[in-house]
Amino acid sequence: MKILISACLLGIPCRYDGKAKPQPWAEALAGRHDLVPVCPEQLGGLPTPRTPSERRGDRVVMNTGADVTEQYRRGAEAALRLCRLTGCEAAILKERSPSCGCGEIYDGSFSGTLTAGDGVTAELLRKNGIPVYGESHVAALLD
């Protein structure tokens, strides 16, 4: 199966802090599935590193107060397009991210408080019928 995956989970330094979050299961997953790396924030035109951002309702704001909703939406649309063009049947995304978070994201107060919700990309993929998994739920794809 082809799977869209947050590039940072494969060890690509594209997170807001310029770092990666490589996962020990990535090699095993790549041995069983075709992985298509994506960083929606970069696809939306944001630099790496970049100022931390969080969702506030339908908006995405940086901790400086700058509104970056349009960049996040553009990145989500590009990720969906990539998913469709490459024939991905599912996505594994970085949990808690304002773009990739699935099920739980930071609440927009920049206090480290988590709340129920999805990032912009995870939400768009789900609305378009793509199953989305956070990195802590990858075991289901390794069985």
XYZ file of N, CA and C in Angstrom:
429
model
N 0.849 -1.175 0.000
C 0.000 0.000 0.000
C 0.895 1.239 0.000
N 0.455 2.300 -0.668
C 1.168 3.577 -0.629
C 0.607 4.412 0.516
N 1.524 4.981 1.293
C 1.141 5.751 2.477
C 1.844 7.107 2.455
N 1.058 8.174 2.583
C 1.607 9.507 2.764
C 2.107 9.592 4.197
N 3.306 10.142 4.410
C 3.856 10.177 5.763
C 4.573 11.492 6.018
N 4.410 12.021 7.218
C 5.119 13.235 7.600
C 6.616 12.991 7.458
N 7.265 13.832 6.672
C 8.685 13.660 6.376
C 9.545 13.665 7.639
N 9.160 14.422 8.645
C 9.951 14.484 9.880
C 10.030 13.127 10.573
N 8.998 12.297 10.390
C 8.986 10.964 11.006
C 9.985 10.021 10.340
N 10.425 10.380 9.130
C 11.423 9.581 8.409
C 12.837 10.111 8.637
N 12.965 11.140 9.468
C 14.281 11.684 9.779
C 14.668 12.904 8.965
N 13.747 13.466 8.215
C 14.025 14.662 7.420
C 13.824 15.888 8.316
N 14.827 16.739 8.453
C 14.739 17.894 9.361
C 13.892 19.020 8.784
N 12.581 18.890 8.923
C 11.657 19.876 8.343
C 10.683 20.451 9.366
N 10.815 20.064 10.639
C 9.913 20.597 11.659
C 10.144 22.088 11.878
N 9.257 22.707 12.621
C 9.354 24.141 12.898
C 10.703 24.513 13.515
N 11.285 23.604 14.301
C 12.557 23.876 14.971
C 13.768 23.447 14.145
N 13.518 23.047 12.897
C 14.598 22.628 12.018
C 15.098 21.224 12.290
N 14.395 20.498 13.141
C 14.800 19.134 13.500
C 13.854 18.109 12.895
N 14.189 16.851 13.110
C 13.362 15.731 12.661
C 12.881 14.966 13.885
N 11.964 14.048 13.689
C 11.484 13.145 14.742
C 11.526 11.719 14.195
N 12.741 11.221 13.854
C 12.819 9.881 13.252
C 12.246 8.818 14.183
N 11.538 7.867 13.583
C 10.865 6.820 14.343
C 11.539 5.465 14.113
N 11.656 4.658 15.153
C 12.324 3.359 15.024
C 11.585 2.382 14.106
N 10.312 2.578 13.898
C 9.515 1.677 13.065
C 9.546 2.050 11.588
N 10.167 3.168 11.233
C 10.133 3.658 9.851
C 10.714 2.664 8.857
N 11.816 2.038 9.202
C 12.434 1.088 8.280
C 11.541 -0.131 8.056
N 10.958 -0.639 9.124
C 10.046 -1.788 8.988
C 8.826 -1.409 8.148
N 8.310 -0.217 8.366
C 7.150 0.243 7.597
C 7.509 0.374 6.111
N 8.685 0.925 5.831
C 9.135 1.086 4.445
C 9.359 -0.263 3.767
N 9.637 -1.291 4.553
C 9.811 -2.628 3.999
C 8.495 -3.273 3.597
N 7.389 -2.773 4.118
C 6.076 -3.353 3.833
C 5.177 -2.466 2.967
N 5.476 -1.177 2.943
C 4.625 -0.232 2.221
C 5.491 0.765 1.458
N 4.918 1.386 0.441
C 5.582 2.478 -0.264
C 5.245 3.766 0.454
N 6.265 4.461 0.938
C 6.059 5.681 1.712
C 6.321 6.914 0.854
N 5.428 7.884 0.948
C 5.545 9.136 0.212
C 5.692 10.248 1.250
N 6.917 10.786 1.436
C 7.129 11.821 2.449
C 6.500 13.155 2.058
N 6.025 13.872 3.078
C 5.400 15.176 2.852
C 5.634 16.064 4.072
N 5.828 17.356 3.814
C 5.815 18.363 4.876
C 4.871 19.461 4.410
N 3.623 19.432 4.864
C 2.644 20.422 4.412
C 3.052 21.874 4.688
N 3.742 22.107 5.802
C 4.147 23.475 6.110
C 5.105 24.000 5.043
N 6.062 23.167 4.627
C 6.985 23.583 3.576
C 6.245 23.740 2.250
N 5.330 22.803 1.944
C 4.566 22.908 0.702
C 3.709 24.179 0.666
N 3.328 24.657 1.831
C 2.530 25.878 1.924
C 3.362 27.150 1.847
N 4.684 26.993 1.790
C 5.555 28.150 1.634
C 6.244 28.639 2.887
N 6.115 27.915 3.990
C 6.774 28.337 5.223
C 8.215 27.831 5.249
N 9.126 28.600 5.845
C 10.538 28.198 5.902
C 10.789 27.183 7.014
N 11.952 26.589 6.981
C 12.430 25.730 8.066
C 13.812 26.239 8.445
N 14.040 26.569 9.712
C 13.059 26.567 10.807
C 12.057 27.717 10.646
N 10.988 27.639 11.453
C 9.939 28.659 11.408
C 9.407 28.896 12.823
N 8.759 30.007 12.998
C 8.172 30.358 14.284
C 7.081 29.347 14.633
N 7.036 28.873 15.887
C 5.994 27.919 16.284
C 4.593 28.468 16.031
N 3.702 27.570 15.582
C 2.317 27.929 15.279
C 1.371 26.942 15.951
N 0.158 27.395 16.227
C -0.891 26.539 16.780
C -2.224 26.939 16.167
N -3.158 25.985 16.173
C -4.517 26.265 15.673
C -5.333 26.966 16.741
N -6.116 27.924 16.276
C -7.124 28.591 17.118
C -8.407 28.546 16.319
N -9.187 27.519 16.534
C -10.402 27.336 15.744
C -10.029 27.019 14.309
N -10.549 27.817 13.377
C -10.252 27.612 11.964
C -8.986 28.331 11.520
N -8.346 29.064 12.400
C -7.152 29.840 12.056
C -5.903 29.141 12.585
N -4.756 29.485 11.993
C -3.461 29.046 12.507
C -2.636 30.301 12.721
N -2.098 30.461 13.927
C -1.318 31.653 14.252
C 0.041 31.257 14.820
N 1.014 32.121 14.543
C 2.349 31.952 15.127
C 2.329 32.523 16.540
N 3.319 32.136 17.333
C 3.358 32.668 18.695
C 3.660 34.162 18.731
N 3.964 34.752 17.578
C 4.151 36.201 17.458
C 2.822 36.903 17.176
N 1.773 36.110 16.893
C 0.462 36.658 16.554
C 0.189 36.694 15.056
N 1.202 36.435 14.232
C 1.015 36.451 12.777
C 0.089 35.310 12.352
N -0.849 35.620 11.467
C -1.795 34.625 10.959
C -1.177 33.917 9.752
N -1.023 32.599 9.844
C -0.437 31.798 8.757
C -1.435 30.769 8.234
N -2.715 31.060 8.427
C -3.766 30.137 8.001
C -3.657 29.812 6.514
N -3.430 30.808 5.694
C -3.384 30.581 4.248
C -2.249 29.639 3.863
N -1.094 29.770 4.477
C 0.027 28.867 4.184
C -0.315 27.432 4.601
N -0.994 27.273 5.718
C -1.376 25.942 6.177
C -2.425 25.331 5.253
N -3.356 26.139 4.790
C -4.375 25.635 3.857
C -3.743 25.243 2.521
N -2.835 26.095 2.025
C -2.139 25.785 0.772
C -1.356 24.485 0.898
N -0.675 24.310 2.012
C 0.092 23.087 2.257
C -0.798 21.861 2.347
N -1.957 22.002 2.975
C -2.900 20.888 3.086
C -3.428 20.491 1.713
N -3.763 21.474 0.901
C -4.242 21.191 -0.461
C -3.160 20.491 -1.280
N -1.910 20.942 -1.140
C -0.807 20.318 -1.872
C -0.581 18.884 -1.386
N -0.705 18.654 -0.090
C -0.550 17.296 0.445
C -1.654 16.378 -0.079
N -2.885 16.884 -0.133
C -3.988 16.098 -0.681
C -3.735 15.781 -2.152
N -3.266 16.761 -2.902
C -2.961 16.560 -4.322
C -1.873 15.494 -4.485
N -0.817 15.572 -3.670
C 0.260 14.588 -3.707
C -0.269 13.197 -3.376
N -1.120 13.125 -2.391
C -1.735 11.857 -1.980
C -2.493 11.234 -3.145
N -3.296 12.037 -3.817
C -4.087 11.538 -4.951
C -3.205 11.158 -6.139
N -2.233 12.011 -6.469
C -1.366 11.756 -7.620
C -0.528 10.485 -7.462
N -0.134 10.197 -6.239
C 0.715 9.024 -5.999
C -0.088 7.788 -5.610
N -1.390 7.927 -5.444
C -2.237 6.787 -5.117
C -2.150 6.322 -3.676
N -1.861 7.246 -2.768
C -1.787 6.867 -1.345
C -3.173 6.513 -0.822
N -3.225 5.460 -0.030
C -4.486 4.979 0.526
C -4.671 5.345 1.989
N -3.610 5.874 2.614
C -3.659 6.247 4.030
C -2.556 7.265 4.281
N -2.588 7.858 5.469
C -1.556 8.814 5.859
C -1.148 8.566 7.307
N 0.148 8.710 7.559
C 0.684 8.677 8.922
C 1.277 10.053 9.161
N 0.719 10.769 10.145
C 1.108 12.154 10.351
C 1.594 12.402 11.771
N 2.427 13.441 11.921
C 3.015 13.804 13.204
C 1.945 14.324 14.146
N 1.808 13.655 15.254
C 0.789 14.013 16.233
C 1.033 15.403 16.832
N -0.049 16.055 17.168
C -0.116 17.344 17.862
C 0.250 18.555 17.001
N 0.676 18.343 15.773
C 1.056 19.431 14.875
C -0.174 20.225 14.420
N -0.033 21.553 14.212
C -1.170 22.326 13.708
C -1.535 21.958 12.271
N -0.661 21.246 11.603
C -0.936 20.775 10.250
C -1.285 19.291 10.255
N -0.431 18.495 10.871
C -0.540 17.032 10.784
C -1.221 16.378 11.971
N -1.416 17.080 13.061
C -1.991 16.484 14.258
C -3.308 15.784 13.984
N -3.486 14.613 14.588
C -4.722 13.861 14.369
C -5.300 13.422 15.708
N -6.455 13.973 16.016
C -7.152 13.619 17.244
C -6.855 14.534 18.405
N -5.652 15.120 18.419
C -5.248 15.970 19.536
C -4.210 16.975 19.033
N -4.438 18.252 19.331
C -3.523 19.313 18.919
C -3.363 20.299 20.074
N -2.371 21.168 19.966
C -2.216 22.216 20.969
C -3.334 23.238 20.793
N -3.767 23.823 21.907
C -5.007 24.617 21.924
C -4.901 26.052 21.425
N -3.730 26.486 20.992
C -3.592 27.843 20.473
C -3.152 28.862 21.502
N -2.952 28.437 22.742
C -2.539 29.365 23.797
C -1.017 29.379 23.987
N -0.313 28.470 23.312
C 1.139 28.319 23.426
C 1.574 28.029 24.855
N 0.697 27.330 25.578
C 0.983 26.965 26.959
C 1.304 25.477 27.092
N 1.299 24.745 25.976
C 1.518 23.302 26.009
C 0.247 22.522 26.295
N -0.890 23.195 26.327
C -2.168 22.546 26.610
C -2.716 21.878 25.356
N -3.089 20.614 25.492
C -3.647 19.854 24.370
C -5.168 19.879 24.409
N -5.767 19.787 23.222
C -7.216 19.750 23.096
C -7.582 18.794 21.965
N -8.804 18.327 21.959
C -9.263 17.446 20.877
C -9.310 18.235 19.576
N -8.889 17.599 18.501
C -8.946 18.245 17.197
C -7.906 17.699 16.248
N -7.981 18.151 15.010
C -7.040 17.748 13.968
C -6.315 18.965 13.435
N -5.128 18.735 12.898
C -4.412 19.769 12.180
C -5.091 20.002 10.829
N -4.690 21.051 10.148
C -5.319 21.455 8.895
C -5.220 20.355 7.833
N -4.047 19.757 7.687
C -3.863 18.704 6.680
C -4.608 17.433 7.058
N -4.491 17.016 8.306
C -5.197 15.806 8.748
C -6.697 15.962 8.530
N -7.231 17.120 8.851
C -8.660 17.384 8.676
C -9.069 17.285 7.204
N -8.283 17.886 6.316
C -8.609 17.858 4.891
C -8.514 16.445 4.318
N -7.488 15.705 4.708
C -7.358 14.330 4.223
C -8.553 13.489 4.665
N -8.924 13.610 5.935
C -10.073 12.842 6.443
C -11.358 13.211 5.706
N -11.567 14.504 5.466
C -12.772 14.945 4.747
C -12.822 14.368 3.337
N -11.666 13.985 2.809
C -11.586 13.428 1.469
C -11.419 11.913 1.471
N -11.745 11.281 2.602
C -11.787 9.825 2.678
C -10.464 9.119 2.876
N -9.412 9.848 3.217
C -8.107 9.228 3.456
C -7.996 8.897 4.949
N -7.798 7.621 5.298
C -7.584 7.291 6.709
C -6.284 7.924 7.210
N -6.342 8.555 8.377
C -5.186 9.246 8.947
C -4.841 8.606 10.283
N -3.550 8.286 10.442
C -3.032 7.700 11.676
C -1.964 8.612 12.252
N -1.931 8.734 13.575
C -0.815 9.398 14.238
C 0.315 8.396 14.383
N 1.509 8.901 14.643
C 2.665 7.987 14.717
C 2.546 6.954 15.839
N 1.749 7.216 16.860
C 1.605 6.246 17.934
C 0.654 5.113 17.577
N 0.040 5.184 16.385
C -0.905 4.140 15.943
C -0.426 3.371 14.723
N 0.875 3.368 14.505
C 1.449 2.722 13.313
C 1.404 1.204 13.402
N 1.341 0.653 14.584
C 1.342 -0.799 14.750
C 0.295 -1.480 13.876
N -0.844 -0.834 13.687
C -1.922 -1.408 12.872
C -1.468 -1.626 11.433
N -0.529 -0.818 10.955
C -0.054 -0.943 9.583
C 1.136 -1.893 9.455
N 1.661 -2.340 10.581
C 2.800 -3.264 10.571
C 2.359 -4.717 10.739
N 1.101 -4.945 11.020
C 0.586 -6.316 11.196
C 0.469 -7.035 9.874
